[in-house]
Tab-separated table of C-alpha atoms and ligand atoms in Angstrom:
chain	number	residue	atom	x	y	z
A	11	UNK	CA	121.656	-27.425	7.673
A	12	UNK	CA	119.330	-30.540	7.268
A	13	UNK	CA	120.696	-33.795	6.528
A	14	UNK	CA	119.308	-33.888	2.676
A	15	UNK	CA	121.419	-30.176	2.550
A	16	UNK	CA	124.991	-31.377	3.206
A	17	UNK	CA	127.191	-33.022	1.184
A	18	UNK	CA	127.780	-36.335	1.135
A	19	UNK	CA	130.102	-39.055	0.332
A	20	UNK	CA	128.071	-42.121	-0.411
A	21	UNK	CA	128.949	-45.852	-1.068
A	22	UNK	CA	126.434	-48.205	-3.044
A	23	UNK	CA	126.839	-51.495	-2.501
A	24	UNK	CA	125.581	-54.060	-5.477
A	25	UNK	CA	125.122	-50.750	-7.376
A	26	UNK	CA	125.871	-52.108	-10.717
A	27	UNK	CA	122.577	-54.933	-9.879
A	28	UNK	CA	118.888	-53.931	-10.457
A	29	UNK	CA	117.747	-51.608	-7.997
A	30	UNK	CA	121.530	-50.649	-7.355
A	31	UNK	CA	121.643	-49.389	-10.592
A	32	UNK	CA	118.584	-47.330	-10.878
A	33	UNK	CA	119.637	-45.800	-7.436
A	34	UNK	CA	122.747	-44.693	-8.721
A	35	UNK	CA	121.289	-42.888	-11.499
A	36	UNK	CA	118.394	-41.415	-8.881
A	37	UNK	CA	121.405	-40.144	-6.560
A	38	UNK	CA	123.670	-38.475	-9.341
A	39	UNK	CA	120.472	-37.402	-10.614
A	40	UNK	CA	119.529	-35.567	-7.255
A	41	UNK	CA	122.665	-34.573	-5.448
A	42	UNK	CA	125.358	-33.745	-8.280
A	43	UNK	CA	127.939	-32.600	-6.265
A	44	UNK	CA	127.717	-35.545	-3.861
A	45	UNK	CA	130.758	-38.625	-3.993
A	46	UNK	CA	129.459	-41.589	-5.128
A	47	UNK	CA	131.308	-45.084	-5.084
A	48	UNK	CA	129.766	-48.342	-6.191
A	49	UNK	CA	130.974	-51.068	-4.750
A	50	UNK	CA	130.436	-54.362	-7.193
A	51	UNK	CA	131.403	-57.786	-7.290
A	52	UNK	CA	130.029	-57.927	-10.897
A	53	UNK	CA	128.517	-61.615	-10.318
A	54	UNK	CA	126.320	-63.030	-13.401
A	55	UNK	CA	123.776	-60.057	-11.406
A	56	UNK	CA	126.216	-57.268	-12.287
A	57	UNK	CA	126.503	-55.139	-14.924
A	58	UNK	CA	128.608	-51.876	-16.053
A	59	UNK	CA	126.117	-51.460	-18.897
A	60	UNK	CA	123.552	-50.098	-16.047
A	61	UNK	CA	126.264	-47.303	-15.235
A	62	UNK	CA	127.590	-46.738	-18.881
A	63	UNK	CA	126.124	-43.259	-19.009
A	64	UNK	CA	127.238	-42.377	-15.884
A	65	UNK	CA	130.752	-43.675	-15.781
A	66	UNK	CA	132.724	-40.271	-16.704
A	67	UNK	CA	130.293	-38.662	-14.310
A	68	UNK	CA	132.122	-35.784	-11.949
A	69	UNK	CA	132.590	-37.623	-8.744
A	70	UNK	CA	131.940	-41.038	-9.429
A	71	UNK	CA	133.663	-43.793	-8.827
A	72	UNK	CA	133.216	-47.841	-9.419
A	73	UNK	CA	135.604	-50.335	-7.692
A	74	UNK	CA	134.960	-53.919	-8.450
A	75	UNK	CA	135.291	-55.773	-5.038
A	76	UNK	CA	133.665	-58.413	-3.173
A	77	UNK	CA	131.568	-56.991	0.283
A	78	UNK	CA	132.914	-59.910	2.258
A	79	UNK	CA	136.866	-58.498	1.640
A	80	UNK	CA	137.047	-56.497	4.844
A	81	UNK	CA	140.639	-54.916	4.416
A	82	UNK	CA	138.900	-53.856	0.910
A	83	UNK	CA	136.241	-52.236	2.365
A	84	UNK	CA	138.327	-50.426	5.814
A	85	UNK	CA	140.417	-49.008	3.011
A	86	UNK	CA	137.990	-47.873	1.066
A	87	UNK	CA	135.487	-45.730	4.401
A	88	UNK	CA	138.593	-44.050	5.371
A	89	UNK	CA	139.785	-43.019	1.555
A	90	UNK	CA	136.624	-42.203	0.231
A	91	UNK	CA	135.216	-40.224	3.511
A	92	UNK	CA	131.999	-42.054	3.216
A	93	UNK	CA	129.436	-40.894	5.620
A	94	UNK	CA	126.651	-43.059	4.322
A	95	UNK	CA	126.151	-46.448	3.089
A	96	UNK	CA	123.451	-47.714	1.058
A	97	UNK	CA	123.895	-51.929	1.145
A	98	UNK	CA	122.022	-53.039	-1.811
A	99	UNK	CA	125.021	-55.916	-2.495
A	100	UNK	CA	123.162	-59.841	-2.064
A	101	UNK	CA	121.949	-62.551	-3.700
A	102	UNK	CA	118.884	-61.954	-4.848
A	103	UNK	CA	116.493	-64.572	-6.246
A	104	UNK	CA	115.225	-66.967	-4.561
A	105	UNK	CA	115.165	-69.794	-7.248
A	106	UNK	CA	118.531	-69.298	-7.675
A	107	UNK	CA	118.748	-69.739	-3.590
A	108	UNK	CA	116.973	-73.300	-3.635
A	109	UNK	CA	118.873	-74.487	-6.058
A	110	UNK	CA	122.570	-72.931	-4.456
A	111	UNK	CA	121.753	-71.219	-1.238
A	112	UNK	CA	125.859	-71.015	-0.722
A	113	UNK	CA	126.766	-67.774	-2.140
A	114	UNK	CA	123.224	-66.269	-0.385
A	115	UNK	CA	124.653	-66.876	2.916
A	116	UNK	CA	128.318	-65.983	1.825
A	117	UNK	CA	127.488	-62.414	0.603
A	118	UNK	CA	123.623	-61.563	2.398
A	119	UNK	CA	125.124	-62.897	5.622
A	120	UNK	CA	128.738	-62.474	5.883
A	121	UNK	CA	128.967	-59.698	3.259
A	122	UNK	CA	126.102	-57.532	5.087
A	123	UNK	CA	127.828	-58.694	8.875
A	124	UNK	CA	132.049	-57.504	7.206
A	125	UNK	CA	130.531	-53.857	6.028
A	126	UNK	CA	128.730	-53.725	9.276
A	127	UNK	CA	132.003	-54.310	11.392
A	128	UNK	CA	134.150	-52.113	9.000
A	129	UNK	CA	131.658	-49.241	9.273
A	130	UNK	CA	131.209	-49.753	13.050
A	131	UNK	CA	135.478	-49.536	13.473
A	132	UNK	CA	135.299	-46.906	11.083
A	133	UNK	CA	132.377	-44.657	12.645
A	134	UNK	CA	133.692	-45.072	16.072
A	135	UNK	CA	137.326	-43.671	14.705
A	136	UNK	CA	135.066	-41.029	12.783
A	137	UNK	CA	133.827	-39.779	16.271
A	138	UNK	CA	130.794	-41.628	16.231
A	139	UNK	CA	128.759	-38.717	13.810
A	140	UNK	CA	125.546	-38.413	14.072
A	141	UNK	CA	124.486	-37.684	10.471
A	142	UNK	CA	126.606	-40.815	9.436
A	143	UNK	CA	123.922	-43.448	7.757
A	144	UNK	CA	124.246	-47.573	7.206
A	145	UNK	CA	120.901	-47.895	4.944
A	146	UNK	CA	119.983	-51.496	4.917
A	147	UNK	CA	118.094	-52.681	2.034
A	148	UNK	CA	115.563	-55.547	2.455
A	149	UNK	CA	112.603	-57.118	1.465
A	150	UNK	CA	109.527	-58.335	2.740
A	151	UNK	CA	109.853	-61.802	1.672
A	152	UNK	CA	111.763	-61.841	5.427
A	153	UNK	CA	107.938	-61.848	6.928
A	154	UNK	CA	107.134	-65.195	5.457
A	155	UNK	CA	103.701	-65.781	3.539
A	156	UNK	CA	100.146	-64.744	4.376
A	157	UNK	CA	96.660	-66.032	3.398
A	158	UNK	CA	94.081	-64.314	1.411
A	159	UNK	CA	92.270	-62.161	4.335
A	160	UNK	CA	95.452	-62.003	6.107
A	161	UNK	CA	96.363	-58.016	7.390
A	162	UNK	CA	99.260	-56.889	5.099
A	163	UNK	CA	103.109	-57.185	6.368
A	164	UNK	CA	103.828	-54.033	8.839
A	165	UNK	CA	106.972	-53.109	10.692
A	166	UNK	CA	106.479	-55.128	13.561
A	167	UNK	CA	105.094	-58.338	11.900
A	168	UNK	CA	107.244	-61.124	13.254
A	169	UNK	CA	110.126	-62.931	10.802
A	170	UNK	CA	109.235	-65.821	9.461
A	171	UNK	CA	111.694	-66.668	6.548
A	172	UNK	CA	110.564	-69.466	4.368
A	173	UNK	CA	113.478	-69.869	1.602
A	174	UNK	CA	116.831	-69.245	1.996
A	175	UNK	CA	117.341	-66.156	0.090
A	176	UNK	CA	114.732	-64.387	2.422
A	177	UNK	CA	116.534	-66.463	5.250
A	178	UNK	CA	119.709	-64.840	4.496
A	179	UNK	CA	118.087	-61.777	4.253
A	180	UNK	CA	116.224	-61.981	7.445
A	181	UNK	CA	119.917	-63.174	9.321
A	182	UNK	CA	121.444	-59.508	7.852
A	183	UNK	CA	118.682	-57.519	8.813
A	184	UNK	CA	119.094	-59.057	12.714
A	185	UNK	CA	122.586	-57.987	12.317
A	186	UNK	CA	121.683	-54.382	11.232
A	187	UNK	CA	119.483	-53.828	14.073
A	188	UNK	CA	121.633	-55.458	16.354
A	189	UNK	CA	124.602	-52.987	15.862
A	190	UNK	CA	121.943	-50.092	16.234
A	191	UNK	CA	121.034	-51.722	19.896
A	192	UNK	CA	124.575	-52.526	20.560
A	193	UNK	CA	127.036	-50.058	19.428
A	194	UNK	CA	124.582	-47.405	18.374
A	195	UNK	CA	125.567	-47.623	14.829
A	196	UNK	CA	123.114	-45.712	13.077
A	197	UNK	CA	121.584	-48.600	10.803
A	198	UNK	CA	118.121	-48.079	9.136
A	199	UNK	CA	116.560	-51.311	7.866
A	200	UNK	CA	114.135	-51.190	4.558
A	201	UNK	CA	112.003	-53.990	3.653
A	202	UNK	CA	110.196	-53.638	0.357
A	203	UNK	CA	108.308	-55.561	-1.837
A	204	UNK	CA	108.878	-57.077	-5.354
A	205	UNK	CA	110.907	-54.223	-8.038
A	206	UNK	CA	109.960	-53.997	-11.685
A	207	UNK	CA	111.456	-51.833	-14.073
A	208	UNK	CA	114.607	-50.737	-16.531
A	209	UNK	CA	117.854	-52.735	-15.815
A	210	UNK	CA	116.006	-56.200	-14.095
A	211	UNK	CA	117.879	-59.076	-14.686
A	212	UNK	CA	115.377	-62.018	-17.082
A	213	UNK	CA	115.528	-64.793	-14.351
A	214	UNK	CA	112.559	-62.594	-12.521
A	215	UNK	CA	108.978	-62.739	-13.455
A	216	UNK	CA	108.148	-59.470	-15.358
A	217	UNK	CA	111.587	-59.251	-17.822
A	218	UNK	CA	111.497	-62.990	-18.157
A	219	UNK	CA	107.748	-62.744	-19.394
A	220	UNK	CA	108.522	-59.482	-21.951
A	221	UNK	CA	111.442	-61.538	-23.017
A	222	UNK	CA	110.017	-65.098	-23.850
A	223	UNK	CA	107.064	-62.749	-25.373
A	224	UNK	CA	109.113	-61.517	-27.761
A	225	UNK	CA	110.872	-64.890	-28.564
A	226	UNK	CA	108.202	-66.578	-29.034
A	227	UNK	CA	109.461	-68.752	-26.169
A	228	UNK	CA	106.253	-70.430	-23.630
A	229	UNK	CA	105.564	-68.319	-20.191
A	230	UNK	CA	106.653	-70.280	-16.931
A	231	UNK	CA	103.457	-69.572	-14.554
A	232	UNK	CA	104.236	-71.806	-11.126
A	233	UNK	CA	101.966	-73.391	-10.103
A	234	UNK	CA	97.820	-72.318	-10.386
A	235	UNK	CA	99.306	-68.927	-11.109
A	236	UNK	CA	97.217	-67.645	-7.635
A	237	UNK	CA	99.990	-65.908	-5.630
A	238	UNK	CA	99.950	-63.014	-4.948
A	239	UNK	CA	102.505	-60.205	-5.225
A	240	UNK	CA	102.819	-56.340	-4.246
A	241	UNK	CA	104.626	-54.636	-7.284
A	242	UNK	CA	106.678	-51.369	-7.040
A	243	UNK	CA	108.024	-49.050	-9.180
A	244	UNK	CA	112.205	-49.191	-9.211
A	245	UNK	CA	111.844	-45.303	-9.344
A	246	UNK	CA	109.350	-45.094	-6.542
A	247	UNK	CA	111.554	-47.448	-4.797
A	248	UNK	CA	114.068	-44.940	-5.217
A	249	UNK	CA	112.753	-42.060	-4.397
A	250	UNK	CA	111.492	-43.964	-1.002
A	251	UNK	CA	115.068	-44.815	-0.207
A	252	UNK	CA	116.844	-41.531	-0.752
A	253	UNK	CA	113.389	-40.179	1.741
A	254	UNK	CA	114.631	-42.596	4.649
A	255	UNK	CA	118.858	-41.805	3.940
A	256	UNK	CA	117.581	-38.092	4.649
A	257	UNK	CA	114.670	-38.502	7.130
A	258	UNK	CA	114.575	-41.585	8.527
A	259	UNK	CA	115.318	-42.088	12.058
A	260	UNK	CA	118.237	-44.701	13.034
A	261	UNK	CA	117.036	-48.018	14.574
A	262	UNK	CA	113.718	-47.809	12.902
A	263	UNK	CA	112.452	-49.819	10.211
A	264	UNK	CA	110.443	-48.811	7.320
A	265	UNK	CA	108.369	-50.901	5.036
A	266	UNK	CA	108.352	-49.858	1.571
A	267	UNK	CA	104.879	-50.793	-0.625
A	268	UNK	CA	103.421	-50.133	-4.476
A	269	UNK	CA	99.958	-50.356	-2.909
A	270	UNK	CA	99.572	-52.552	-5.870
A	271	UNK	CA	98.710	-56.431	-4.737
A	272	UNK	CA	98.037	-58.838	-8.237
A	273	UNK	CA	98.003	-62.348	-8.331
A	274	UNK	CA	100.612	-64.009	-10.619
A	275	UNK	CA	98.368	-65.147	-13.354
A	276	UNK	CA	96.438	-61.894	-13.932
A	277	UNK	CA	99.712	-60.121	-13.924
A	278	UNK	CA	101.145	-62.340	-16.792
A	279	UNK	CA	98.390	-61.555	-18.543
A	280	UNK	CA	98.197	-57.734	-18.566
A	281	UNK	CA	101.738	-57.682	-19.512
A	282	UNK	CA	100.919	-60.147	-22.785
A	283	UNK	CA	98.157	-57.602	-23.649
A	284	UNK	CA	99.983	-54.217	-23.192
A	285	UNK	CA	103.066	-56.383	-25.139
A	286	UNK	CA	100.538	-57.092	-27.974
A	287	UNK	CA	99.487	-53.742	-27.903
A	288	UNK	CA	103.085	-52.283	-27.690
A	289	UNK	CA	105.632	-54.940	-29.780
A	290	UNK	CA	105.327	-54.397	-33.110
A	291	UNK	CA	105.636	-58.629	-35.082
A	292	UNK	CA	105.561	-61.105	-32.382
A	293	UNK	CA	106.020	-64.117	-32.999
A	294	UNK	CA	102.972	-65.780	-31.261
A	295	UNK	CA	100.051	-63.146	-31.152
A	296	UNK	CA	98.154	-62.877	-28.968
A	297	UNK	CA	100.754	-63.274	-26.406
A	298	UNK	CA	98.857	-64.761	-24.072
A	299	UNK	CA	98.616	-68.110	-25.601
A	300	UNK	CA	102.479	-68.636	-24.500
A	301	UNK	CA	101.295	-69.271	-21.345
A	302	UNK	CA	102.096	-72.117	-19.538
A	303	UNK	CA	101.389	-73.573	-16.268
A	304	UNK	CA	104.924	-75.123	-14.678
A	305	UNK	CA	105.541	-77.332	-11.653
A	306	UNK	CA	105.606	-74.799	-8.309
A	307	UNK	CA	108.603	-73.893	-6.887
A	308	UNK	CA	109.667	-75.297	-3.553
A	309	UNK	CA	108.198	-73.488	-0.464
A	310	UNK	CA	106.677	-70.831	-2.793
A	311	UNK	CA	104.804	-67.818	-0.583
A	312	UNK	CA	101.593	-67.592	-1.313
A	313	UNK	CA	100.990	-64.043	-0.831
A	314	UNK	CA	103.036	-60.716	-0.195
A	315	UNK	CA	101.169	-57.221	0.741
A	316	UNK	CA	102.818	-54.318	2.736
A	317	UNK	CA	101.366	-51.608	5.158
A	318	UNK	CA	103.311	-48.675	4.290
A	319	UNK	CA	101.845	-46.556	6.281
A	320	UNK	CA	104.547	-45.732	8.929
A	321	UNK	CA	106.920	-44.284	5.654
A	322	UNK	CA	103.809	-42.573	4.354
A	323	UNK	CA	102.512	-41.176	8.093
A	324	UNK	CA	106.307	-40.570	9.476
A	325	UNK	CA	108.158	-39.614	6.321
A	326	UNK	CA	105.204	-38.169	3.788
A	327	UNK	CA	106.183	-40.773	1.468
A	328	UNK	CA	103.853	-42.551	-0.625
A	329	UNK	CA	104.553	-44.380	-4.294
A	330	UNK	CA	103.469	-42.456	-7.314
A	331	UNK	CA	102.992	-45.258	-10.217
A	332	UNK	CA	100.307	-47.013	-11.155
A	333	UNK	CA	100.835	-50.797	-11.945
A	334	UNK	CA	99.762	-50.210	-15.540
A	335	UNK	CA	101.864	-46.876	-16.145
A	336	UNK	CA	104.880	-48.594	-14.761
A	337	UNK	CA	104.384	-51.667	-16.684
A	338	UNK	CA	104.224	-50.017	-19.987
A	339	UNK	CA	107.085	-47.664	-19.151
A	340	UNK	CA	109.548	-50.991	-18.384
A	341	UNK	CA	107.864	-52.706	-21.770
A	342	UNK	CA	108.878	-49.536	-23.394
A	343	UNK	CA	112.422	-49.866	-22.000
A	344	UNK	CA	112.886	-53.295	-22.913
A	345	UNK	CA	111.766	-52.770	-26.184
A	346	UNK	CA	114.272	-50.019	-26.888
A	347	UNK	CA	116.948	-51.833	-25.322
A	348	UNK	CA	117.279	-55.166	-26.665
A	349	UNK	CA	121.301	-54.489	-26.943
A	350	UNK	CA	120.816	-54.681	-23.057
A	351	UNK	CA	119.607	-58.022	-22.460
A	352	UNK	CA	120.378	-60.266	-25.528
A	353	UNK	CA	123.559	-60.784	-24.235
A	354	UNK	CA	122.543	-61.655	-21.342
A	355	UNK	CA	120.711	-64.991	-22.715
A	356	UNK	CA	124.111	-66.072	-22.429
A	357	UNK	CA	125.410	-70.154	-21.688
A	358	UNK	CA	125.135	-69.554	-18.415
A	359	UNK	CA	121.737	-68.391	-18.345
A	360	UNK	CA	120.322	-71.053	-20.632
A	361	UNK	CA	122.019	-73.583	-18.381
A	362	UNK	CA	120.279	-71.756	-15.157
A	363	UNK	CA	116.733	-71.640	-16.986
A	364	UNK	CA	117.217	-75.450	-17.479
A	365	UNK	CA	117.669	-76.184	-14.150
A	366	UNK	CA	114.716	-74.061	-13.247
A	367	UNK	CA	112.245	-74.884	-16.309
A	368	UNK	CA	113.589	-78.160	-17.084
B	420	NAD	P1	120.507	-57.813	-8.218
B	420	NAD	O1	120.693	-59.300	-8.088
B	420	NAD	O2	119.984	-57.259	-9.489
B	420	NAD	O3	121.898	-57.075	-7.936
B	420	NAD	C1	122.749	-57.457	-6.901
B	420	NAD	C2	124.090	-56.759	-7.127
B	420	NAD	O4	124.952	-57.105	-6.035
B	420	NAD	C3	124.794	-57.199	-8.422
B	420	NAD	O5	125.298	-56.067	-9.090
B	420	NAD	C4	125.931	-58.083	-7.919
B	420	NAD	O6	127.065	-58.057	-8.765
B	420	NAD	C5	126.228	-57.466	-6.564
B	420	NAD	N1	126.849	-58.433	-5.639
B	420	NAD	C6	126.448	-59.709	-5.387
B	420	NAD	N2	127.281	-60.281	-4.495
B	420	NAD	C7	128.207	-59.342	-4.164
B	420	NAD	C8	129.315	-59.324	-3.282
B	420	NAD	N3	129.649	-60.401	-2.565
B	420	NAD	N4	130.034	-58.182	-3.171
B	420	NAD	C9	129.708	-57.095	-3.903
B	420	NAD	N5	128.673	-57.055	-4.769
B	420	NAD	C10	127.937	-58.168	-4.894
B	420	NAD	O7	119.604	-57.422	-6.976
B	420	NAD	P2	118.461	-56.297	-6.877
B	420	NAD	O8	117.191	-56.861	-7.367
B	420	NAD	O9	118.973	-55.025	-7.421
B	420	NAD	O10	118.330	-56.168	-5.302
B	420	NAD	C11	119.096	-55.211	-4.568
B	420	NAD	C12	118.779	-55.358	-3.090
B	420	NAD	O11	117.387	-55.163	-2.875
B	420	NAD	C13	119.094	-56.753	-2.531
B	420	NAD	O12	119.640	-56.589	-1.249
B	420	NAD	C14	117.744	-57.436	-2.474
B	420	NAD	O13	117.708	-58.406	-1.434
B	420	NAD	C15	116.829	-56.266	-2.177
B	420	NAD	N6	115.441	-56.426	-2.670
B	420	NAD	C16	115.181	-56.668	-3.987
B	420	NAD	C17	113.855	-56.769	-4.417
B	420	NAD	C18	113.510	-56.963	-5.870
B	420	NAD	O14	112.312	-57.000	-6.203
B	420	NAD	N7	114.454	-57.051	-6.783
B	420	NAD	C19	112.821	-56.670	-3.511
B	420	NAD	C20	113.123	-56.470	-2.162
B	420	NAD	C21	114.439	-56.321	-1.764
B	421	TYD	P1	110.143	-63.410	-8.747
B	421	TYD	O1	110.207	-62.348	-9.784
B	421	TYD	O2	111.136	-64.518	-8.790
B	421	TYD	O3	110.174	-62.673	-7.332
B	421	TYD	P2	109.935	-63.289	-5.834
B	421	TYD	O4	110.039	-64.751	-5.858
B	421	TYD	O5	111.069	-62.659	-5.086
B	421	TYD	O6	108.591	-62.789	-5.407
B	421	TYD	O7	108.696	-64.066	-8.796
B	421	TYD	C1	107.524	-63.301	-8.641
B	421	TYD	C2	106.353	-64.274	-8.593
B	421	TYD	O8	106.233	-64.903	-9.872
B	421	TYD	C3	106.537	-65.415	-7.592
B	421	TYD	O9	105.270	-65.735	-7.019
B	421	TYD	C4	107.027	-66.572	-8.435
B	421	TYD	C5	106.355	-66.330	-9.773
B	421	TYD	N1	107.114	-66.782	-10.969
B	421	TYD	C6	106.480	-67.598	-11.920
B	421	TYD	O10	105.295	-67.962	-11.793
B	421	TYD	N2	107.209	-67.971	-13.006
B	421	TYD	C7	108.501	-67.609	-13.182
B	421	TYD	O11	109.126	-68.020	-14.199
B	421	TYD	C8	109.123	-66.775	-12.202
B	421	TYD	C9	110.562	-66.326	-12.361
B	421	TYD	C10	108.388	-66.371	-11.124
């Protein structure tokens, strides 16, 4: 039997979050039978809406919990048979990381390094399986910045971390290829680039643009609006993920791409066109005069690109949406789920955006 052919047990980390969320729904989606426990601190990130149609769901379970509580999370392996791990769990913006980079280090670093220990104690007590899976999930923001004409980010591009989300990201992924060298722990590292799609939190660029569109409220661009960004498809992302869980190899790392590089400004503006075009009464029409250039953030990369070509060469994976599909199937979403994310404008949020937008 391949590995995608047996049955698993799997625990999602941060799988009430963004990309968490949408993998939950891929998984249940694609392997039914399959155990699946999310494992969720619920921070301001978290949220059992993104599960509420999956919550009575045959084999599911969701256990509020904190990754950095390792007598949590030794009880939990050995009662829930888990045989793979899929560590989406962090802190994950990195505005939020200049202004507090505390809880980035708390959970990316000592959250990532307590699951690692408990599932190396736990693996070794398992026998030491070789089907058993700790799937590291990354980004490429652990690769630092490049320059216009610069070759895109591959798998053996050296780390050079520039805030400290992608710091704390970068320390976690050393630890997850560590225990591979070390103890043989069969860890597989991801690093992908920037997520769009249903269930994204409005502090990141594309839901906080569809959602000051349809308030009326001005569009933050930092700085001269010139960096650039990869953008992929939560689904592809997905799909990409559950590809390495069943064939990746353990100790290798895979870089995970949308092939679909747009600078920040032109970005902003497709999505106020396709928003004019899709939202019925706006407020301000056309969108696009909401735009407005802010002060830069601190440190901001300049440019992100991956080389996917190991996943695509090694795996046969390649990402299926194009930027404009995706975009109008997340406008779509948001638009048909403003019960979602109005309350999620909440105090707390306002008193984040001030800090941020002044
Ligand atoms: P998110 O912020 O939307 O969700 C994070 C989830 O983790 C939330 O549900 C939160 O409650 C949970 N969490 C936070 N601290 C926790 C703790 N101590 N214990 C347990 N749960 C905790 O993040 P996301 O955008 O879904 O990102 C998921 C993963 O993918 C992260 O590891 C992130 O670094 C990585 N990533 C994200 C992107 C992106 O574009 N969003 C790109 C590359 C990599
Ligand atoms: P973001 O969604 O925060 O992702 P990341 O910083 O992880 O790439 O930002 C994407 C890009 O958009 C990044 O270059 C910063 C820029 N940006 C703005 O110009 N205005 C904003 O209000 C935000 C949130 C981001």
């Amino acid at each position: 039997m391949s590995l995608s052919e047996e049955k698993k047990s799997i625990l999602i980390t941060g799988g009430a979050g963004f990309i968490g969320s949408n993998f939950v729904h891929h998984w249940c989606k694609n392997y039914p039978d399959d155990q699946v426990v999310v494992l969720d601190a619920l921070t301001y990130a978290g949220n059992r809406e993104n599960l509420a149609n999956i919550k009575d769901k045959k084999h599911f379970k969701f256990i509020q919990g904190d990754i950095c509580d390792r007598p949590l999370i030794d009880k939990l392996l050995k009662e829930e048979k888990i045989t793979t791990i899929a560590h989406f769990a962090a802190e994950s913006h990195v505005d939020r990381s200049i202004i507090g980079p505390d809880a980035f280090i708390q959970t990316n670093v000592i959250g990532s390094f307590t699951l690692l220990e408990s599932f190396r104690h736990y693996w070794n007590e398992q026998g030491k399986l070789k089907d058993y899976r700790f799937l590291h999930v990354s980004t490429d923001e652990v690769y630092g910045s490049l320059e216009a004409d610069d070759p895109a980010f591959s798998e053996t591009t050296p780390y050079a971390p520039n805030s400290p989300y992608s710091a704390s990201k970068a320390g976690s992924d050393h630890l997850a290829r560590a225990y591979f060298h070390t103890y043989n722990v069969p860890t597989i590292i991801t690093n992908c680039s920037n997520n769009y799609g249903p269930y994204h939190f409005p502090e990141k660029l594309i839901p906080l643009m569809c959602i000051n569109i349809l308030l009326g409220k001005p569009l933050p661009v930092y700085g001269d609006g010139q960096n650039i960004r990869d953008w992929l498809y939560v689904g592809d992302h997905c799909s990409a993920l559950e590809t390495v869980i069943n064939k990746g190899k353990p100790g290798e790392t895979y870089n995970i791409g949308g092939n679909n590089e747009v600078k920040n400004i032109d970005l902003v503006t497709i999505l106020c066109s396709l928003m004019d075009e899709l939202a019925p009464d706006l407020p301000v029409k056309p969108s696009k005069e909401l735009i407005t250039f802010v002060k830069d953030r601190p440190g901001h990369d300049r440019r992100y690109a991956i080389d996917a070509t190991k996943i695509k060469t090694e795996l046969g994976w390649t990402p299926q949406e194009t930027l404009e599909k995706g975009l109008r199937k997340t406008i779509e979403w948001y638009l048909n789920n403003q019960s979602w994310w109005q309350p999620l404008l909440s105090k707390d949020y306002q008193e984040y955006y001030q800090k941020v937008y002044g």
